[in-house]
Short mmCIF file of C-alpha atoms in Angstrom, two decimals:
data_model
loop_
_atom_site.label_atom_id
_atom_site.label_comp_id
_atom_site.label_asym_id
_atom_site.label_seq_id
_atom_site.Cartn_x
_atom_site.Cartn_y
_atom_site.Cartn_z
CA MET A 1365 -6.63 23.68 37.73
CA LYS A 1366 -3.14 24.87 38.25
CA ILE A 1367 -2.40 28.44 37.20
CA ASN A 1368 1.03 29.82 36.33
CA ILE A 1369 2.22 32.85 38.36
CA LEU A 1370 1.61 34.90 35.16
CA HIS A 1371 -2.05 34.07 35.53
CA ILE A 1372 -2.75 36.36 38.46
CA CYS A 1373 -6.37 37.26 38.22
CA ILE A 1374 -7.37 40.88 37.97
CA SER A 1375 -9.39 41.14 41.10
CA SER A 1376 -6.75 39.64 43.37
CA CYS A 1377 -3.97 41.65 41.77
CA ILE A 1378 -5.86 45.01 42.26
CA ALA A 1379 -6.93 43.97 45.76
CA LEU A 1380 -3.30 43.38 46.71
CA ASN A 1381 -2.37 46.77 45.20
CA LEU A 1382 -5.00 48.41 47.34
CA LEU A 1383 -3.95 46.58 50.42
CA LEU A 1384 -0.33 47.64 49.96
CA MET A 1385 -1.46 51.16 49.29
CA SER A 1386 -2.81 51.44 52.87
CA ALA A 1387 0.78 51.56 54.03
CA CYS A 1388 1.85 54.24 51.59
CA ASN A 1389 0.50 57.79 51.54
CA LYS A 1390 3.80 59.58 50.71
CA LEU A 1391 4.37 57.89 47.35
CA VAL A 1392 1.20 59.26 45.95
CA GLN A 1393 -0.83 61.95 47.76
CA VAL A 1394 -4.33 60.52 47.28
CA ASP A 1395 -6.81 58.63 49.27
CA THR A 1396 -7.12 55.13 47.77
CA PRO A 1397 -10.71 53.94 47.29
CA ASP A 1398 -10.75 50.63 49.23
CA HIS A 1399 -13.87 49.38 47.48
CA LEU A 1400 -12.25 49.19 44.04
CA VAL A 1401 -11.34 45.55 43.44
CA ASP A 1402 -11.45 45.17 39.64
CA SER A 1403 -9.69 46.94 36.88
CA GLU A 1404 -12.79 48.26 35.10
CA VAL A 1405 -13.58 50.28 38.20
CA LEU A 1406 -10.09 51.08 39.19
CA PHE A 1407 -9.14 52.63 35.90
CA GLN A 1408 -12.04 55.01 35.79
CA SER A 1409 -10.36 57.74 37.78
CA LYS A 1410 -6.93 59.43 38.01
CA LYS A 1411 -6.77 58.27 41.63
CA GLY A 1412 -7.29 54.71 40.43
CA TYR A 1413 -4.34 54.93 37.98
CA GLU A 1414 -2.20 56.54 40.74
CA SER A 1415 -3.17 53.68 43.04
CA ALA A 1416 -2.31 51.09 40.45
CA MET A 1417 1.16 52.54 39.77
CA ALA A 1418 1.87 53.09 43.45
CA GLY A 1419 0.99 49.48 44.05
CA ILE A 1420 3.46 48.33 41.38
CA PHE A 1421 6.32 50.24 43.06
CA ILE A 1422 5.28 49.14 46.55
CA GLN A 1423 5.35 45.52 45.43
CA MET A 1424 8.84 46.08 44.00
CA ARG A 1425 9.93 46.94 47.54
CA ALA A 1426 7.61 44.58 49.39
CA LEU A 1427 9.68 41.38 49.54
CA ASN A 1428 13.12 41.43 51.30
CA LEU A 1429 15.86 40.62 48.73
CA SER A 1430 13.58 40.22 45.71
CA MET A 1431 15.10 41.11 42.36
CA THR A 1432 14.11 44.74 42.74
CA ASN A 1433 14.69 45.04 46.52
CA GLY A 1434 18.28 44.14 47.34
CA GLY A 1435 18.39 40.72 45.67
CA MET A 1436 20.61 41.86 42.81
CA GLU A 1437 23.09 43.47 45.24
CA VAL A 1438 23.18 40.62 47.68
CA TYR A 1439 22.78 37.35 45.75
CA MET A 1440 24.39 38.40 42.49
CA GLY A 1441 27.18 39.94 44.45
CA VAL A 1442 27.69 36.61 46.12
CA ALA A 1443 27.41 34.83 42.75
CA ALA A 1444 30.06 37.00 41.38
CA ASP A 1445 33.43 37.90 42.95
CA GLU A 1446 32.29 40.78 45.25
CA ILE A 1447 31.11 39.38 48.54
CA TYR A 1448 30.74 36.04 50.39
CA PRO A 1449 28.29 34.90 53.08
CA THR A 1450 29.64 34.28 56.59
CA LEU A 1451 26.89 31.78 57.35
CA VAL A 1452 27.40 28.34 55.96
CA GLY A 1453 24.69 26.55 53.98
CA GLY A 1454 21.37 27.75 52.71
CA VAL A 1455 20.59 29.60 49.51
CA GLU A 1456 23.56 31.89 49.94
CA GLU A 1457 25.89 29.01 49.65
CA GLU A 1458 24.24 27.84 46.39
CA PHE A 1459 24.83 31.29 44.97
CA PHE A 1460 28.42 31.44 46.27
CA LYS A 1461 29.32 28.14 44.75
CA ASN A 1462 27.17 28.84 41.64
CA GLN A 1463 25.41 25.60 42.12
CA LEU A 1464 21.84 26.62 42.16
CA GLN A 1465 18.90 24.20 42.13
CA SER A 1466 15.88 24.92 39.97
CA SER A 1467 13.86 24.73 43.14
CA ASN A 1468 15.88 27.65 44.72
CA ALA A 1469 13.37 29.86 46.49
CA VAL A 1470 15.35 33.07 45.71
CA VAL A 1471 15.47 32.33 42.06
CA SER A 1472 11.79 31.56 42.08
CA ASN A 1473 10.96 34.83 43.78
CA PHE A 1474 13.06 36.77 41.22
CA TRP A 1475 10.90 35.25 38.41
CA ILE A 1476 7.60 35.48 40.17
CA TYR A 1477 7.75 39.08 41.45
CA ALA A 1478 9.19 40.28 38.17
CA TYR A 1479 6.34 38.74 36.09
CA ARG A 1480 3.78 39.94 38.72
CA GLY A 1481 5.06 43.45 38.19
CA ILE A 1482 4.93 43.01 34.39
CA TYR A 1483 1.33 41.80 34.59
CA ARG A 1484 0.29 44.89 36.58
CA ALA A 1485 2.17 47.22 34.17
CA ASN A 1486 0.34 45.62 31.29
CA LEU A 1487 -3.06 46.32 33.01
CA VAL A 1488 -2.04 49.97 33.27
CA ILE A 1489 -0.86 50.10 29.64
CA GLU A 1490 -3.98 48.46 28.18
CA ASN A 1491 -6.32 50.71 30.11
CA ALA A 1492 -4.34 53.87 29.51
CA GLU A 1493 -4.13 53.19 25.80
CA ARG A 1494 -7.93 53.15 25.48
CA ASP A 1495 -8.73 55.68 28.11
CA GLN A 1496 -11.04 58.56 27.28
CA MET A 1497 -11.29 60.08 30.72
CA LEU A 1498 -7.73 61.21 31.62
CA SER A 1499 -6.18 64.45 30.46
CA LEU A 1500 -3.62 63.90 27.70
CA THR A 1501 -0.76 64.74 30.13
CA ASP A 1502 -1.94 62.24 32.78
CA ARG A 1503 -2.67 59.48 30.19
CA GLN A 1504 0.86 59.90 28.80
CA ASN A 1505 2.47 59.95 32.18
CA PHE A 1506 0.83 56.71 33.42
CA LEU A 1507 1.43 55.03 30.11
CA GLY A 1508 5.12 55.99 30.13
CA GLN A 1509 5.61 54.85 33.73
CA ALA A 1510 4.09 51.47 32.97
CA LEU A 1511 6.15 51.01 29.90
CA PHE A 1512 9.31 51.88 31.84
CA VAL A 1513 8.47 49.24 34.46
CA ARG A 1514 7.72 46.54 31.90
CA ALA A 1515 11.04 47.29 30.18
CA PHE A 1516 13.04 47.43 33.43
CA LEU A 1517 11.74 44.07 34.68
CA HIS A 1518 12.17 42.30 31.29
CA PHE A 1519 15.67 43.71 31.06
CA HIS A 1520 16.70 42.12 34.37
CA LEU A 1521 14.93 38.79 33.59
CA CYS A 1522 16.67 38.27 30.38
CA GLN A 1523 20.09 39.25 31.80
CA LEU A 1524 19.58 36.78 34.68
CA PHE A 1525 17.89 33.84 32.84
CA GLY A 1526 18.74 34.34 29.18
CA ASP A 1527 15.77 33.59 26.94
CA VAL A 1528 12.56 34.49 28.72
CA PRO A 1529 8.95 35.04 27.71
CA TYR A 1530 8.29 38.64 26.73
CA ILE A 1531 4.85 39.38 28.20
CA SER A 1532 3.04 42.32 26.55
CA SER A 1533 -0.56 41.66 27.61
CA SER A 1534 -2.61 40.90 30.67
CA ASP A 1535 -4.28 37.88 28.84
CA TYR A 1536 -3.17 35.22 31.43
CA ARG A 1537 -4.61 32.43 29.21
CA ALA A 1538 -2.17 33.26 26.47
CA ASN A 1539 0.57 33.81 28.90
CA ALA A 1540 0.01 30.45 30.44
CA VAL A 1541 1.48 28.77 27.39
CA LYS A 1542 4.00 31.36 26.36
CA ALA A 1543 7.33 29.92 25.37
CA ARG A 1544 10.70 31.64 25.93
CA ASP A 1545 11.66 34.43 23.53
CA SER A 1546 15.28 34.81 22.52
CA LYS A 1547 17.28 37.23 24.60
CA SER A 1548 17.87 39.44 21.54
CA ILE A 1549 14.06 39.66 20.82
CA VAL A 1550 13.40 40.54 24.46
CA MET A 1551 16.01 43.31 24.26
CA GLU A 1552 14.60 44.70 21.05
CA SER A 1553 11.06 44.62 22.54
CA LEU A 1554 11.99 46.42 25.69
CA SER A 1555 13.96 49.00 23.65
CA LYS A 1556 10.76 49.88 21.80
CA ASP A 1557 8.94 50.18 25.24
CA LEU A 1558 11.67 52.55 26.46
CA GLU A 1559 11.68 54.67 23.25
CA ARG A 1560 7.96 55.05 23.57
CA ALA A 1561 8.24 55.76 27.29
CA ALA A 1562 10.74 58.50 26.58
CA GLU A 1563 8.32 60.15 24.28
CA LEU A 1564 5.57 60.10 26.94
CA LEU A 1565 7.31 60.84 30.22
CA PRO A 1566 7.95 64.39 31.56
CA LYS A 1567 11.40 65.93 31.36
CA GLU A 1568 10.75 67.96 34.46
CA ILE A 1569 12.77 66.79 37.53
CA LYS A 1570 10.75 66.87 40.72
CA GLY A 1571 11.43 66.12 44.33
CA GLU A 1572 13.06 62.89 45.32
CA ARG A 1573 13.08 61.24 41.89
CA VAL A 1574 10.92 58.25 43.06
CA MET A 1575 8.73 58.04 39.87
CA PRO A 1576 10.14 57.26 36.35
CA SER A 1577 10.94 60.25 34.30
CA TYR A 1578 12.11 60.82 30.74
CA TYR A 1579 15.71 60.70 32.09
CA ALA A 1580 15.10 57.36 33.80
CA ALA A 1581 13.85 55.95 30.55
CA ILE A 1582 16.84 57.13 28.47
CA ALA A 1583 19.23 55.96 31.20
CA LEU A 1584 17.91 52.46 30.89
CA LEU A 1585 17.79 52.69 27.17
CA ALA A 1586 21.43 53.73 27.15
CA LYS A 1587 22.18 50.66 29.23
CA VAL A 1588 20.36 48.45 26.71
CA LYS A 1589 22.13 50.01 23.79
CA LEU A 1590 25.50 49.60 25.52
CA TYR A 1591 24.75 45.86 26.00
CA GLN A 1592 23.87 45.67 22.28
CA GLY A 1593 27.12 47.46 21.25
CA GLN A 1594 25.23 50.43 19.68
CA PHE A 1595 27.78 52.92 20.96
CA GLU A 1596 26.71 56.01 18.93
CA GLN A 1597 23.28 55.84 20.40
CA VAL A 1598 24.67 55.34 23.90
CA LEU A 1599 26.69 58.55 23.41
CA ASP A 1600 23.61 60.53 22.32
CA LEU A 1601 21.55 59.32 25.23
CA THR A 1602 24.18 59.73 27.93
CA ASP A 1603 25.25 63.17 26.70
CA GLU A 1604 21.71 64.36 27.03
CA ILE A 1605 21.55 63.30 30.67
CA LEU A 1606 24.94 64.75 31.44
CA SER A 1607 23.95 68.05 29.87
CA ASN A 1608 21.09 68.37 32.43
CA LYS A 1609 22.31 70.44 35.34
CA ASN A 1610 19.68 68.95 37.66
CA PHE A 1611 22.00 65.90 37.78
CA THR A 1612 25.40 66.46 39.45
CA LEU A 1613 27.91 64.16 41.12
CA GLU A 1614 27.80 64.41 44.84
CA MET A 1615 31.32 65.42 45.97
CA ASP A 1616 30.82 63.95 49.35
CA LEU A 1617 30.70 60.14 48.72
CA ASN A 1618 28.68 59.78 51.92
CA ASP A 1619 25.78 61.73 50.34
CA VAL A 1620 25.55 59.68 47.07
CA PHE A 1621 22.89 57.31 48.23
CA LYS A 1622 20.91 59.83 50.45
CA ILE A 1623 17.28 60.30 49.52
CA LYS A 1624 17.93 63.82 48.21
CA SER A 1625 21.06 63.04 46.38
CA ALA A 1626 21.57 65.22 43.24
CA GLU A 1627 23.21 62.28 41.67
CA VAL A 1628 20.15 60.02 41.60
CA ILE A 1629 18.20 59.74 38.32
CA PHE A 1630 15.65 57.18 39.63
CA GLN A 1631 15.12 55.41 42.99
CA ILE A 1632 12.36 53.20 44.33
CA GLU A 1633 10.87 54.68 47.44
CA SER A 1634 9.59 53.05 50.62
CA THR A 1635 7.52 54.77 53.33
CA VAL A 1636 7.94 51.97 55.91
CA ALA A 1637 11.66 51.35 56.09
CA ASN A 1638 15.17 52.10 54.78
CA THR A 1639 16.76 49.84 52.21
CA ALA A 1640 16.91 46.07 52.31
CA VAL A 1641 20.50 46.39 51.14
CA ALA A 1642 21.49 48.21 54.33
CA MET A 1643 19.59 45.86 56.53
CA ASN A 1644 21.45 42.90 55.03
CA PHE A 1645 24.92 44.38 54.61
CA LEU A 1646 25.39 46.38 57.85
CA PRO A 1647 26.13 44.31 60.97
CA PHE A 1648 23.90 44.57 64.09
CA SER A 1649 26.79 46.02 66.17
CA PRO A 1650 30.50 46.74 66.10
CA THR A 1651 31.09 43.41 67.80
CA SER A 1652 28.92 41.29 65.44
CA LYS A 1653 30.08 39.49 62.26
CA PRO A 1654 28.56 40.88 59.09
CA MET A 1655 26.30 38.52 57.10
CA TYR A 1656 28.17 39.33 53.93
CA VAL A 1657 31.85 40.21 53.62
CA LEU A 1658 33.75 41.88 50.76
CA GLN A 1659 36.04 39.70 48.88
CA HIS A 1660 39.81 40.14 49.63
CA ASP A 1661 40.53 40.52 45.88
CA LEU A 1662 38.02 43.34 45.48
CA LEU A 1663 39.47 45.21 48.49
CA GLN A 1664 43.00 44.80 47.35
CA SER A 1665 42.16 46.11 43.85
CA PHE A 1666 41.33 49.65 45.12
CA GLU A 1667 44.11 52.13 44.82
CA VAL A 1668 45.41 53.25 48.19
CA GLU A 1669 44.11 56.78 47.93
CA ASP A 1670 40.69 55.77 46.69
CA LEU A 1671 38.12 57.55 48.85
CA ARG A 1672 35.36 55.05 47.68
CA LYS A 1673 36.95 52.34 49.81
CA LYS A 1674 37.00 54.62 52.78
CA ALA A 1675 33.44 55.92 52.39
CA TRP A 1676 31.76 52.79 51.17
CA THR A 1677 33.40 50.03 53.22
CA GLU A 1678 33.96 49.45 56.92
CA SER A 1679 35.16 46.64 59.04
CA ASN A 1680 34.42 44.84 62.26
CA ILE A 1681 37.40 43.20 64.01
CA LEU A 1682 36.56 39.94 65.76
CA ASP A 1683 39.21 37.70 67.38
CA GLY A 1684 41.89 39.60 65.43
CA THR A 1685 40.21 39.17 62.00
CA ALA A 1686 38.90 42.19 60.10
CA TYR A 1687 35.64 41.59 58.37
CA TYR A 1688 34.96 44.28 55.70
CA TYR A 1689 31.50 44.96 54.51
CA PRO A 1690 29.77 47.48 52.09
CA THR A 1691 28.44 50.75 53.50
CA LYS A 1692 26.99 52.53 50.48
CA TYR A 1693 23.66 52.53 52.26
CA LYS A 1694 24.30 53.56 55.83
CA ASN A 1695 20.97 53.28 57.76
CA LYS A 1696 20.12 49.84 58.98
CA LEU A 1697 17.20 51.09 61.11
CA MET A 1698 13.61 51.07 59.92
CA THR A 1699 13.24 54.77 60.54
CA PRO A 1700 13.83 57.62 59.96
CA ILE A 1701 13.80 56.94 56.25
CA GLU A 1702 16.95 58.54 54.78
CA GLU A 1703 17.66 56.25 51.77
CA CYS A 1704 15.78 54.72 48.85
CA ASN A 1705 16.83 51.90 46.60
CA VAL A 1706 18.79 53.71 43.89
CA VAL A 1707 18.26 52.31 40.40
CA PHE A 1708 20.19 54.80 38.30
CA ARG A 1709 22.67 57.46 39.23
CA LEU A 1710 24.86 59.79 37.36
CA ALA A 1711 28.13 57.94 37.98
CA GLU A 1712 26.83 54.99 36.00
CA VAL A 1713 26.02 57.30 33.12
CA TYR A 1714 29.58 58.54 33.07
CA LEU A 1715 30.78 54.92 33.03
CA MET A 1716 28.43 54.00 30.13
CA ARG A 1717 29.61 56.98 28.21
CA ALA A 1718 33.22 56.06 28.72
CA GLU A 1719 32.72 52.50 27.52
CA ALA A 1720 30.82 53.85 24.50
CA LEU A 1721 33.65 56.28 23.72
CA PHE A 1722 36.09 53.38 23.87
CA GLY A 1723 33.89 51.51 21.44
CA VAL A 1724 34.21 54.32 18.82
CA LYS A 1725 37.89 54.69 19.68
CA ASP A 1726 37.65 58.25 21.09
CA TYR A 1727 40.33 57.46 23.74
CA ASP A 1728 41.03 61.12 24.85
CA GLN A 1729 37.36 61.53 25.77
CA VAL A 1730 37.43 58.14 27.61
CA LEU A 1731 40.13 59.42 29.89
CA SER A 1732 38.29 62.73 30.44
CA THR A 1733 35.08 60.92 31.44
CA LEU A 1734 36.83 58.41 33.71
CA ASN A 1735 38.84 61.16 35.33
CA SER A 1736 35.66 62.96 36.44
CA LEU A 1737 34.89 60.00 38.60
CA ARG A 1738 38.54 59.44 39.69
CA LYS A 1739 38.71 63.16 40.83
CA ARG A 1740 35.63 62.64 42.99
CA ALA A 1741 37.33 59.60 44.49
CA GLY A 1742 40.47 61.49 45.33
CA LEU A 1743 42.61 59.87 42.64
CA LYS A 1744 45.05 61.27 40.08
CA ASP A 1745 44.09 61.46 36.42
CA LYS A 1746 44.71 58.46 34.31
CA LYS A 1747 47.17 58.88 31.41
CA TYR A 1748 46.72 57.11 28.08
CA VAL A 1749 49.28 54.37 27.42
CA ASP A 1750 47.54 52.01 24.98
CA ALA A 1751 44.11 50.71 24.27
CA ALA A 1752 44.53 47.59 26.34
CA GLU A 1753 45.41 49.54 29.48
CA LEU A 1754 42.62 52.00 28.84
CA TRP A 1755 40.11 49.18 28.68
CA GLU A 1756 41.49 47.84 31.88
CA ALA A 1757 40.87 51.28 33.44
CA ILE A 1758 37.24 51.16 32.39
CA VAL A 1759 36.79 47.67 33.93
CA ASN A 1760 38.41 48.82 37.14
CA GLU A 1761 36.41 51.99 37.39
CA ARG A 1762 33.10 50.10 36.91
CA ARG A 1763 34.20 47.54 39.49
CA HIS A 1764 35.10 50.19 42.10
CA GLU A 1765 32.32 52.61 41.43
CA LEU A 1766 29.49 50.13 41.10
CA PHE A 1767 30.46 47.31 43.47
CA VAL A 1768 27.57 45.54 45.08
CA GLU A 1769 25.16 47.82 43.17
CA GLY A 1770 22.41 46.56 41.01
CA GLY A 1771 24.17 43.33 40.13
CA ASN A 1772 26.35 45.25 37.71
CA ARG A 1773 29.54 43.22 38.27
CA TRP A 1774 27.72 39.97 37.43
CA LEU A 1775 26.12 41.48 34.33
CA ASP A 1776 29.29 43.04 33.18
CA LEU A 1777 31.16 39.74 33.34
CA ILE A 1778 28.50 38.02 31.26
CA ARG A 1779 28.24 40.69 28.57
CA TRP A 1780 32.04 41.04 28.27
CA ASN A 1781 32.32 37.25 28.00
CA THR A 1782 34.96 37.23 30.78
CA ILE A 1783 32.88 35.44 33.39
CA ASP A 1784 34.59 32.07 32.83
CA ASP A 1785 38.11 33.48 33.15
CA VAL A 1786 37.27 35.56 36.20
CA LEU A 1787 35.13 33.11 38.22
CA GLY A 1788 36.97 30.10 36.90
CA ALA A 1789 40.07 31.49 38.61
CA SER A 1790 38.48 32.26 41.89
CA LYS A 1791 35.80 29.55 42.22
CA PRO A 1792 36.90 25.87 41.84
CA SER A 1793 33.29 24.73 41.32
CA TRP A 1794 32.56 27.20 38.53
CA GLN A 1795 30.92 25.85 35.35
CA SER A 1796 30.03 27.95 32.25
CA PHE A 1797 26.35 27.15 32.20
CA ALA A 1798 26.03 28.94 35.55
CA LYS A 1799 26.09 32.34 33.97
CA TYR A 1800 22.34 31.99 33.63
CA LEU A 1801 20.04 31.17 36.51
CA PRO A 1802 17.78 28.02 36.28
CA ILE A 1803 14.15 28.55 35.21
CA PRO A 1804 12.22 27.83 38.42
CA SER A 1805 11.12 24.18 38.38
CA ASN A 1806 7.50 25.11 39.55
CA GLU A 1807 7.12 27.39 36.50
CA ILE A 1808 8.13 24.65 34.16
CA LEU A 1809 5.58 22.31 35.80
CA LEU A 1810 2.83 24.84 35.19
CA ASN A 1811 3.90 25.83 31.73
CA THR A 1812 5.30 22.93 29.68
CA HIS A 1813 6.33 25.32 26.95
CA LEU A 1814 9.14 26.62 29.20
CA ILE A 1815 12.41 24.83 28.59
CA GLN A 1816 15.09 24.68 31.27
CA ASN A 1817 18.48 26.31 30.78
CA PRO A 1818 21.30 23.88 29.94
CA GLY A 1819 23.10 22.38 32.92
CA TYR A 1820 20.05 22.30 35.27
CA ASP A 1821 17.55 19.72 36.08
CA ASN A 1822 13.78 20.55 35.74
#
């Protein structure tokens, strides 16, 4: 009998967690019991919970260019107006032309690995909620971490695919026939997850910020509220993060994405290699062509004095042509490990706050917030002229601060409802339905309750 990807059985899921754990001793300082292969045994000890959570995060970094391991930066950067592939053909060309097939392997992996992570998070949630063995602090911490993961993955799924099934249990039989929930319902459901996670997770900031904390939860919640237009709540949440002196902007732009960056709120750690982003964006040598090149319009949009262009882009000159590529992450080598996959950093919090301030028409504070980032970038303060120009300043600062980072440009164009104007002007083949990815055809075959997005064939 065919089983949908959501139907991963408990034993194989936990076995894979434990297999992956053998490659990771830094993420969690415990010896993983290699004989635990089912959830009833695994969740009878604190070490078991640690292994389960570590396995979730390892899987999020296991597949090169999955949704949580460079795929948003690379593929959604290509789909938007940030970068283009130098190799012709393949899945990259489908993304660049926004002509994706429902059988596209990248799209399928986005879906599969996200729901696999959600399934595992649900196992932790269900066991932690009924646990009688853990201390209250440990129980709350594991529960909060798993709720954060479930919200984080659902958030990206609904931004990329639109309506998606919101999966809140590990009952794969029920999940096998789960239809798509509206995007608004998914956003409301994951908001509740984040609110609960924030109540449970610790506020203490430790080490390299590779596990979800209270501040990671409220940073994602602020992003959700921003997308929903709930600006007052965004201001409350971002102000709380900005008031914590543990988070500070790195004045040297070359340090922003380092593993010990004071700007990082949450990052996904790997103990076996540096980031997939660097491995795909950085060329092999000064004489080789980068696989992905920054779009001319993006490069030209930077102000001349903008230090972000200098610090975060480089070029290789081949046959008289300069090929510019992103260098936010700077280590292409496997080791030593100097960078993690940054999920949230303080600069994005500033930008969310600026947009929320614009939403409540506090224009003076918008300028003050934007100018904090402009000062770090070596730029002069912006002056207020009118609301239209101020909004354009917000758009530009987001574009220049967050380029090829987390798929933010793609998501911004969708939520601002400007994607047709922007991509319609730069891509002759653009069609409006392409703002959402196709539901993978294999998933529709396995679950007939899933309905394909308009414009795509099953």
